[in-house]
Coordinates of C-alpha atoms and ligand atoms in Angstrom, one line a residue:
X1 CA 4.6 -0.8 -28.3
X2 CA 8.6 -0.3 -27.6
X3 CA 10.6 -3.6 -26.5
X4 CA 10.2 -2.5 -23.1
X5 CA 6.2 -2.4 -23.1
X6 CA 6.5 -5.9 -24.4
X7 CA 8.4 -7.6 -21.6
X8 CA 6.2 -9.2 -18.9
X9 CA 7.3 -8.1 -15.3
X10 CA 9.2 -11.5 -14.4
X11 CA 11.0 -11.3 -18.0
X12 CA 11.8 -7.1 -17.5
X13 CA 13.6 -8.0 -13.7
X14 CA 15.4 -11.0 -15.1
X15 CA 16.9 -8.4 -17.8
X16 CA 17.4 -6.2 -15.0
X17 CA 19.6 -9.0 -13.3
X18 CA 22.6 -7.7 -11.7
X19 CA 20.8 -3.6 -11.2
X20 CA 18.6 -5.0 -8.8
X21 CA 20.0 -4.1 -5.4
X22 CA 19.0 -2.8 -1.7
X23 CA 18.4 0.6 -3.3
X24 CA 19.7 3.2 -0.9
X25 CA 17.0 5.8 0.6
X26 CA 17.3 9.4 -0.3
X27 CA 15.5 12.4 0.8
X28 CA 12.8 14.1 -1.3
X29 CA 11.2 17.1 0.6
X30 CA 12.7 15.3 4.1
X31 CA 11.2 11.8 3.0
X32 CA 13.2 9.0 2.3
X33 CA 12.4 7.1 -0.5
X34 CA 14.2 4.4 -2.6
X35 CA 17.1 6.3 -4.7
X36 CA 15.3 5.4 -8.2
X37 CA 12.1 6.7 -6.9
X38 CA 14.2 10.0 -5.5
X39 CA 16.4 10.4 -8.6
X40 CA 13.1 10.4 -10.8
X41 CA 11.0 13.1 -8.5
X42 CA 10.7 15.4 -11.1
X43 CA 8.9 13.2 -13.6
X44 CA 6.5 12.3 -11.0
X45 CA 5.4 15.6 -9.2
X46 CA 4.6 16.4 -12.5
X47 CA 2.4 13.3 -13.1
X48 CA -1.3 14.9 -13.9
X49 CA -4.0 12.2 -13.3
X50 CA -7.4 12.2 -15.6
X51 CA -10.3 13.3 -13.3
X52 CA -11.5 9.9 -13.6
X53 CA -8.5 8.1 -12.0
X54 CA -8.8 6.8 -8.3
X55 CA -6.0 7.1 -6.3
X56 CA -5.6 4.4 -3.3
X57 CA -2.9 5.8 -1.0
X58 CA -1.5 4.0 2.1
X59 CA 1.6 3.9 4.2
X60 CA 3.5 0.4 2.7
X61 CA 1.9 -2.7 4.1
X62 CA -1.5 -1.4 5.5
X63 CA -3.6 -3.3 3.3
X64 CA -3.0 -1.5 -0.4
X65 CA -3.2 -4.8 -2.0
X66 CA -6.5 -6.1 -0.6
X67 CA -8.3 -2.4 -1.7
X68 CA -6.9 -2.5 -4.8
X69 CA -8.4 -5.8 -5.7
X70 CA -11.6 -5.0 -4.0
X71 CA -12.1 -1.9 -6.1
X72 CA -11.2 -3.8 -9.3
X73 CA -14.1 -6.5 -8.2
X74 CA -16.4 -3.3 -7.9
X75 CA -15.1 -2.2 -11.2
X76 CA -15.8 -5.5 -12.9
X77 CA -19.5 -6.2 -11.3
X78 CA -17.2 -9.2 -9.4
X79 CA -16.3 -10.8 -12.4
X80 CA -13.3 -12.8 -11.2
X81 CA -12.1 -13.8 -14.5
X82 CA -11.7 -10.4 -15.7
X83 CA -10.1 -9.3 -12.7
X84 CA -7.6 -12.8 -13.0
X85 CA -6.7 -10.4 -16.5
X86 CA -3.5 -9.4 -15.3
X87 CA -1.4 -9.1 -12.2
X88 CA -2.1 -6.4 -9.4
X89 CA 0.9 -3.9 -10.2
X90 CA -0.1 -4.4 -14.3
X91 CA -3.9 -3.5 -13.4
X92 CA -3.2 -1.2 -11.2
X93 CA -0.3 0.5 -11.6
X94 CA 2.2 2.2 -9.0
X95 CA 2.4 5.8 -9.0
X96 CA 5.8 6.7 -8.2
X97 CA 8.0 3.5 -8.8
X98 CA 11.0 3.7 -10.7
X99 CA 13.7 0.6 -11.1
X100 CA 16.3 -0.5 -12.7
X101 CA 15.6 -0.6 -17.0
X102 CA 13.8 -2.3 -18.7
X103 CA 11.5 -2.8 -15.8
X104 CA 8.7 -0.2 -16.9
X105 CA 8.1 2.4 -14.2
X106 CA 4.7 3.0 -13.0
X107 CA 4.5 6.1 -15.2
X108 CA 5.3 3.9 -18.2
X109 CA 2.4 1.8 -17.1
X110 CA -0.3 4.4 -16.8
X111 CA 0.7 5.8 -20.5
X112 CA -0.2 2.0 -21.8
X113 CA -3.8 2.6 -19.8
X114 CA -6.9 4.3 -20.6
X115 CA -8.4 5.9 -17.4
X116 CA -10.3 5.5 -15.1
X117 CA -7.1 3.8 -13.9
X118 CA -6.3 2.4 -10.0
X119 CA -3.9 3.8 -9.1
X120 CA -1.6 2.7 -6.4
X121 CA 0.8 5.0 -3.4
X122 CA 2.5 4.9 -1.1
X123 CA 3.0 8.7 -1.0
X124 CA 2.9 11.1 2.2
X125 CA 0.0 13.7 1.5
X126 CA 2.0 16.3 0.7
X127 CA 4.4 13.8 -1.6
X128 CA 0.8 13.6 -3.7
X129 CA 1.0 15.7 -7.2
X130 CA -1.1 18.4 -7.0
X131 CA -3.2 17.5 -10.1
X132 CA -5.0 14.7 -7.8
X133 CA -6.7 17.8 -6.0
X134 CA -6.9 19.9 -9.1
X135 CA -9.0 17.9 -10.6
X136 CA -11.0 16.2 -7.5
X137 CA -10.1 12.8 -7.8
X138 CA -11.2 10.5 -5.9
X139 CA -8.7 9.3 -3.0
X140 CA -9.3 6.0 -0.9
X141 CA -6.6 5.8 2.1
X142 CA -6.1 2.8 3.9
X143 CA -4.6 2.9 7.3
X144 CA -3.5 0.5 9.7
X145 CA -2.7 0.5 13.3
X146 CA 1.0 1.0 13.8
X147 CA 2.0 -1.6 15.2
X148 CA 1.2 -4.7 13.1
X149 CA 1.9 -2.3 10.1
X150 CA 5.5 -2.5 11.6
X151 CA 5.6 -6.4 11.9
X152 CA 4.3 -6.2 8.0
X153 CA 6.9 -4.1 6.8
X154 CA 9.7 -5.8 8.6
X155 CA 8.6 -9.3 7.2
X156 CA 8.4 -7.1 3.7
X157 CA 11.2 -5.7 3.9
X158 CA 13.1 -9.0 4.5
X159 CA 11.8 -10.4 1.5
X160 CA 11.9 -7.6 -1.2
X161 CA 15.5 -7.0 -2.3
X162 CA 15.1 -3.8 -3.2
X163 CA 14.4 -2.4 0.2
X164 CA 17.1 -1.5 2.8
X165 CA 18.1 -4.1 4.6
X166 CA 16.0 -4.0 7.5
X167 CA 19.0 -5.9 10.3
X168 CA 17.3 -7.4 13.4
X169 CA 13.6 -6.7 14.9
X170 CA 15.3 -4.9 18.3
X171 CA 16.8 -2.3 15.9
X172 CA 13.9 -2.1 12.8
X173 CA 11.8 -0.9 15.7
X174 CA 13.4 2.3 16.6
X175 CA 13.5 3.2 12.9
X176 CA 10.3 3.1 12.5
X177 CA 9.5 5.3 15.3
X178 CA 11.9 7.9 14.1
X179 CA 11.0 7.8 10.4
X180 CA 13.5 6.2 8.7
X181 CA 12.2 3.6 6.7
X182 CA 10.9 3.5 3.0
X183 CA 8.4 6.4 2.4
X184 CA 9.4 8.6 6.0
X185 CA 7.3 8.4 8.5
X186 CA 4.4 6.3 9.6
X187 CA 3.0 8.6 12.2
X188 CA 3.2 11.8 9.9
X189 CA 1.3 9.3 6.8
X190 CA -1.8 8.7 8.7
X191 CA -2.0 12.4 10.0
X192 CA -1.4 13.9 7.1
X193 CA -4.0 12.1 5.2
X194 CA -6.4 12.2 8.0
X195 CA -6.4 15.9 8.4
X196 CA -7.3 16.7 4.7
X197 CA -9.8 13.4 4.4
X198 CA -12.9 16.2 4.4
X199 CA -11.8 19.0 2.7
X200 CA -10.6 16.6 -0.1
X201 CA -13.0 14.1 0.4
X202 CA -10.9 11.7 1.1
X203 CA -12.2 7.9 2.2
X204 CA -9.9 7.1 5.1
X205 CA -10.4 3.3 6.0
X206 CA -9.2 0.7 8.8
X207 CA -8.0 -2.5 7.7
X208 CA -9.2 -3.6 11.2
X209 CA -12.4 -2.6 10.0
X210 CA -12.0 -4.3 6.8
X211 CA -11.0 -7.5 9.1
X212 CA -14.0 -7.2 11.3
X213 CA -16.6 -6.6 8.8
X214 CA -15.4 -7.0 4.9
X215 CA -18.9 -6.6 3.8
X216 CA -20.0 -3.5 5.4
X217 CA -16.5 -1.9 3.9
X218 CA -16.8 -3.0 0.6
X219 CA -20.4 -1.3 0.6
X220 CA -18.6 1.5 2.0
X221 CA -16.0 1.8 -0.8
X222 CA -18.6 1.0 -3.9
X223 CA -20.7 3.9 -2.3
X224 CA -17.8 6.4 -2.4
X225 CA -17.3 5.1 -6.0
X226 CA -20.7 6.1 -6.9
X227 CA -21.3 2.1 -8.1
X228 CA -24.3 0.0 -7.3
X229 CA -23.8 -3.9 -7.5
X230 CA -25.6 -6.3 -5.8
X231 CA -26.1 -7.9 -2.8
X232 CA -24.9 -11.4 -4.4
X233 CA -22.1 -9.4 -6.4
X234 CA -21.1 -7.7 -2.7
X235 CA -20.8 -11.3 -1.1
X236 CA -19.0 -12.8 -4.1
X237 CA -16.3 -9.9 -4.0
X238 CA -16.2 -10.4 0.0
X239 CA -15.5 -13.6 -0.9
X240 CA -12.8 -13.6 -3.9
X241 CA -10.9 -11.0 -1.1
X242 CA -10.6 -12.9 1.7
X243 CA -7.2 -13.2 2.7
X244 CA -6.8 -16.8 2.0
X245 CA -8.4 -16.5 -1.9
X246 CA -6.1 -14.2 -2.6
X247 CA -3.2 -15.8 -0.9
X248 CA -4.1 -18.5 -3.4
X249 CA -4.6 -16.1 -6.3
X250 CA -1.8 -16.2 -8.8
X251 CA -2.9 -12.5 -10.3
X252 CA -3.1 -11.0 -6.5
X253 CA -0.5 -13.0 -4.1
X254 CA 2.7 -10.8 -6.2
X255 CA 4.0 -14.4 -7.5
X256 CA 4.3 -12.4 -10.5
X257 CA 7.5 -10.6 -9.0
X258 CA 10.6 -13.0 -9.0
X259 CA 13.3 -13.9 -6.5
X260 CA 15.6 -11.6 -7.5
X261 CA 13.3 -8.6 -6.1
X262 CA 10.4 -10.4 -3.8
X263 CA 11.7 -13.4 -2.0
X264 CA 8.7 -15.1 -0.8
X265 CA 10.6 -18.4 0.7
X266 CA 12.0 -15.6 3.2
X267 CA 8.2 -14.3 3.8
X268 CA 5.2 -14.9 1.9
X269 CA 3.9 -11.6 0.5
X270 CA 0.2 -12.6 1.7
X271 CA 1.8 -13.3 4.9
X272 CA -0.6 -13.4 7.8
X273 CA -3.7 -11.0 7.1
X274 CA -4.2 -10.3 10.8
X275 CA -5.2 -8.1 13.4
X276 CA -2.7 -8.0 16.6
X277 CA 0.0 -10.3 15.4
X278 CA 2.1 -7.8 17.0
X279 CA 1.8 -9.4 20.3
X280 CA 3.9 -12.4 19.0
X281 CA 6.5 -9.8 18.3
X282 CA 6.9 -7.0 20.6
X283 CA 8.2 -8.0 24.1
X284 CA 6.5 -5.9 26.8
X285 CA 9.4 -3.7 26.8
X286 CA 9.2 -3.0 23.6
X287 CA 5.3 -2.4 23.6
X288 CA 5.3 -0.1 26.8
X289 CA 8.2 1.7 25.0
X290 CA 6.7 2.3 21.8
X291 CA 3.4 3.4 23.3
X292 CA 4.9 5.8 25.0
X293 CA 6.7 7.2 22.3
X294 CA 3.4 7.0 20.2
X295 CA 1.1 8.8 22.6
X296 CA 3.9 11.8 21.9
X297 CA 3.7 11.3 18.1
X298 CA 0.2 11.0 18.0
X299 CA -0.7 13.8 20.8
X300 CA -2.6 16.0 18.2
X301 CA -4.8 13.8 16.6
X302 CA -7.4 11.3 17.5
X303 CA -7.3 8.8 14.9
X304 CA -9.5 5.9 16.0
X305 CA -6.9 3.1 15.4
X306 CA -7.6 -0.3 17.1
X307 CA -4.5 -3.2 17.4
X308 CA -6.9 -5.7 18.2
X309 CA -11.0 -6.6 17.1
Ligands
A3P1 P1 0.7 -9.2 6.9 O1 2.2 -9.0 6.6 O2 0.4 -8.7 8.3 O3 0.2 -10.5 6.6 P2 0.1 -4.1 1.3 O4 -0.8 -4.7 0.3 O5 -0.2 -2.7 1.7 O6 1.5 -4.3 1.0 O7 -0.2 -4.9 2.7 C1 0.2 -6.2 2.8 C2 -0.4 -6.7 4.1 O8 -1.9 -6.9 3.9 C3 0.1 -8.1 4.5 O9 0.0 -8.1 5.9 C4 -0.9 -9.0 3.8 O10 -0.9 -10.3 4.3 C5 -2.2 -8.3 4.1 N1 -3.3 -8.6 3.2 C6 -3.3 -8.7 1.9 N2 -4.4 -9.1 1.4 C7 -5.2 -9.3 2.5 C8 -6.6 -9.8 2.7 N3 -7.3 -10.1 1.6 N4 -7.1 -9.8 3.9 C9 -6.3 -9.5 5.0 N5 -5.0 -9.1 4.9 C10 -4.5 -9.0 3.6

């Protein structure tokens, strides 16, 4: 193992120190993404995943972390202990982030893995390298209605560093709507995913279906998985997932990530965990506005998307 491997996330970003800053966005294929991630494209379009990896795609802040640790539980029969092995970006790591040295990309971290790995994105469909489809992995995509996924990612983007800064709510909202945020659009991320879901057999899920009835998705996911585990090992995982456990879980709540990048005295990563906080953020102005603008954006699709249960 190099020096590098050996540093422990919090120990790597301290190194890091004064290289960790609001990394600019920059275009790749029209998407902006954070300039590391751009000025490293090559290396990961070329990423080729073993058939056996799963792939857990979402737009940022739709519920990633929760499916990740849910399909680790389902790996692990719901043993919590194993899955207490590491933090969630070391057990499953994150396709296409690049930082500042010696912080070890996600590409460094799948090389130190054996598959089947998890692997986390935040990727637009057509962002995805090509040897996911080549070689028919499996691809779970989480999507949540647009509107709280907006409060999410402007509390988020507050508290991780690295982000742009995000300014005031009355002018994140607009950028949103047109795009510019961290990994492009959220409009074009749900179609895009949602168009190929059957011919790639994709398993497109709500989290407002994973809030209104955790069980009945996690059977939904271990199906997809081609797992079996039992009822008691189904309730336990319901369980060690609900939002406050993992709020309270060292290995899943991203205390592992340091001030310097995730600020959580600004906003606690685990932050809320609900359905149709959005009301206590959006004036009606603002709501008649953006669902307006939405019913344009989202004209040729029917995506079932509820912003309240
Ligand atoms: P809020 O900011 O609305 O609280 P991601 O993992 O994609 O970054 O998504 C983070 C969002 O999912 C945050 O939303 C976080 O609180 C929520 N979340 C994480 N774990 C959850 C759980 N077990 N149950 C419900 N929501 C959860």
């Amino acid at each position: 193992m190099s020096e590098e491997e050996e540093l422990s996330y919090s120990e790597a970003i301290e190194k890091a120190g004064a290289s960790i800053s609001r990394f600019p966005l920059i275009p790749v294929r029209g998407v902006p993404l954070m300039s590391y991630i751009a000025n490293n494209w090559d290396s990961i379009w070329a990423f080729r995943p073993d058939p056996s990896d799963l792939l857990i795609a979402t737009y940022p802040k739709a519920g990633t972390t929760w499916t990740q640790e849910i399909v680790d539980l389902l790996f692990h029969n719901g043993d919590a202990e194993a899955c207490k092995r590491a933090p969630t970006p070391v057990r499953s790591p994150f396709l296409e982030i690049f930082s500042p040295p010696p912080i070890p990309s996600g590409l460094d971290h799948m090389k130190t893995m054996d598959p089947p790995r998890i692997i986390k994105t935040h990727l637009p469909f057509q962002l995805v390298p090509t040897g996911f489809w080549e070689n028919k992995c499996k691809v779970i995509y989480v999507a949540r209605n647009a509107k709280d996924n907006l409060v999410s990612y402007f509390y988020f983007d507050c508290m991780n560093l690295t982000q742009p800064e995000p300014g005031p709510w009355e002018g994140y909202l607009p950028k949103f709507m047109r795009g510019e945020l961290s990994w492009g659009s959220w409009y074009d991320h749900v179609k895009g995913y949602w168009m190929e879901r059957e011919k790639k057999n994709i398993l497109y899920l709500f989290y407002e279906d994973m809030k209104e009835n955790p069980r009945r998705e996690v059977e939904r996911i271990m199906r997809y998985l081609d797992l079996s585990v039992s009822e008691e090992v189904i309730s336990r995982i319901v369980e060690l997932t609900s939002f406050k456990n993992m709020k309270e879980n060292p290995m899943a709540n991203y205390s592992c990530i340091p001030k310097p990048v995730f600020d959580q005295s600004i906003s606690p990563f685990m932050r809320k965990g609900e359905v149709g906080d959005w009301r206590n953020h959006f004036t009606p102005q603002q709501s008649e506005m953006f669902d307006q603008d939405y019913e344009k954006q989202m004209k040729d699709v029917n995506i079932p998307f509820r912003d309240n249960i």
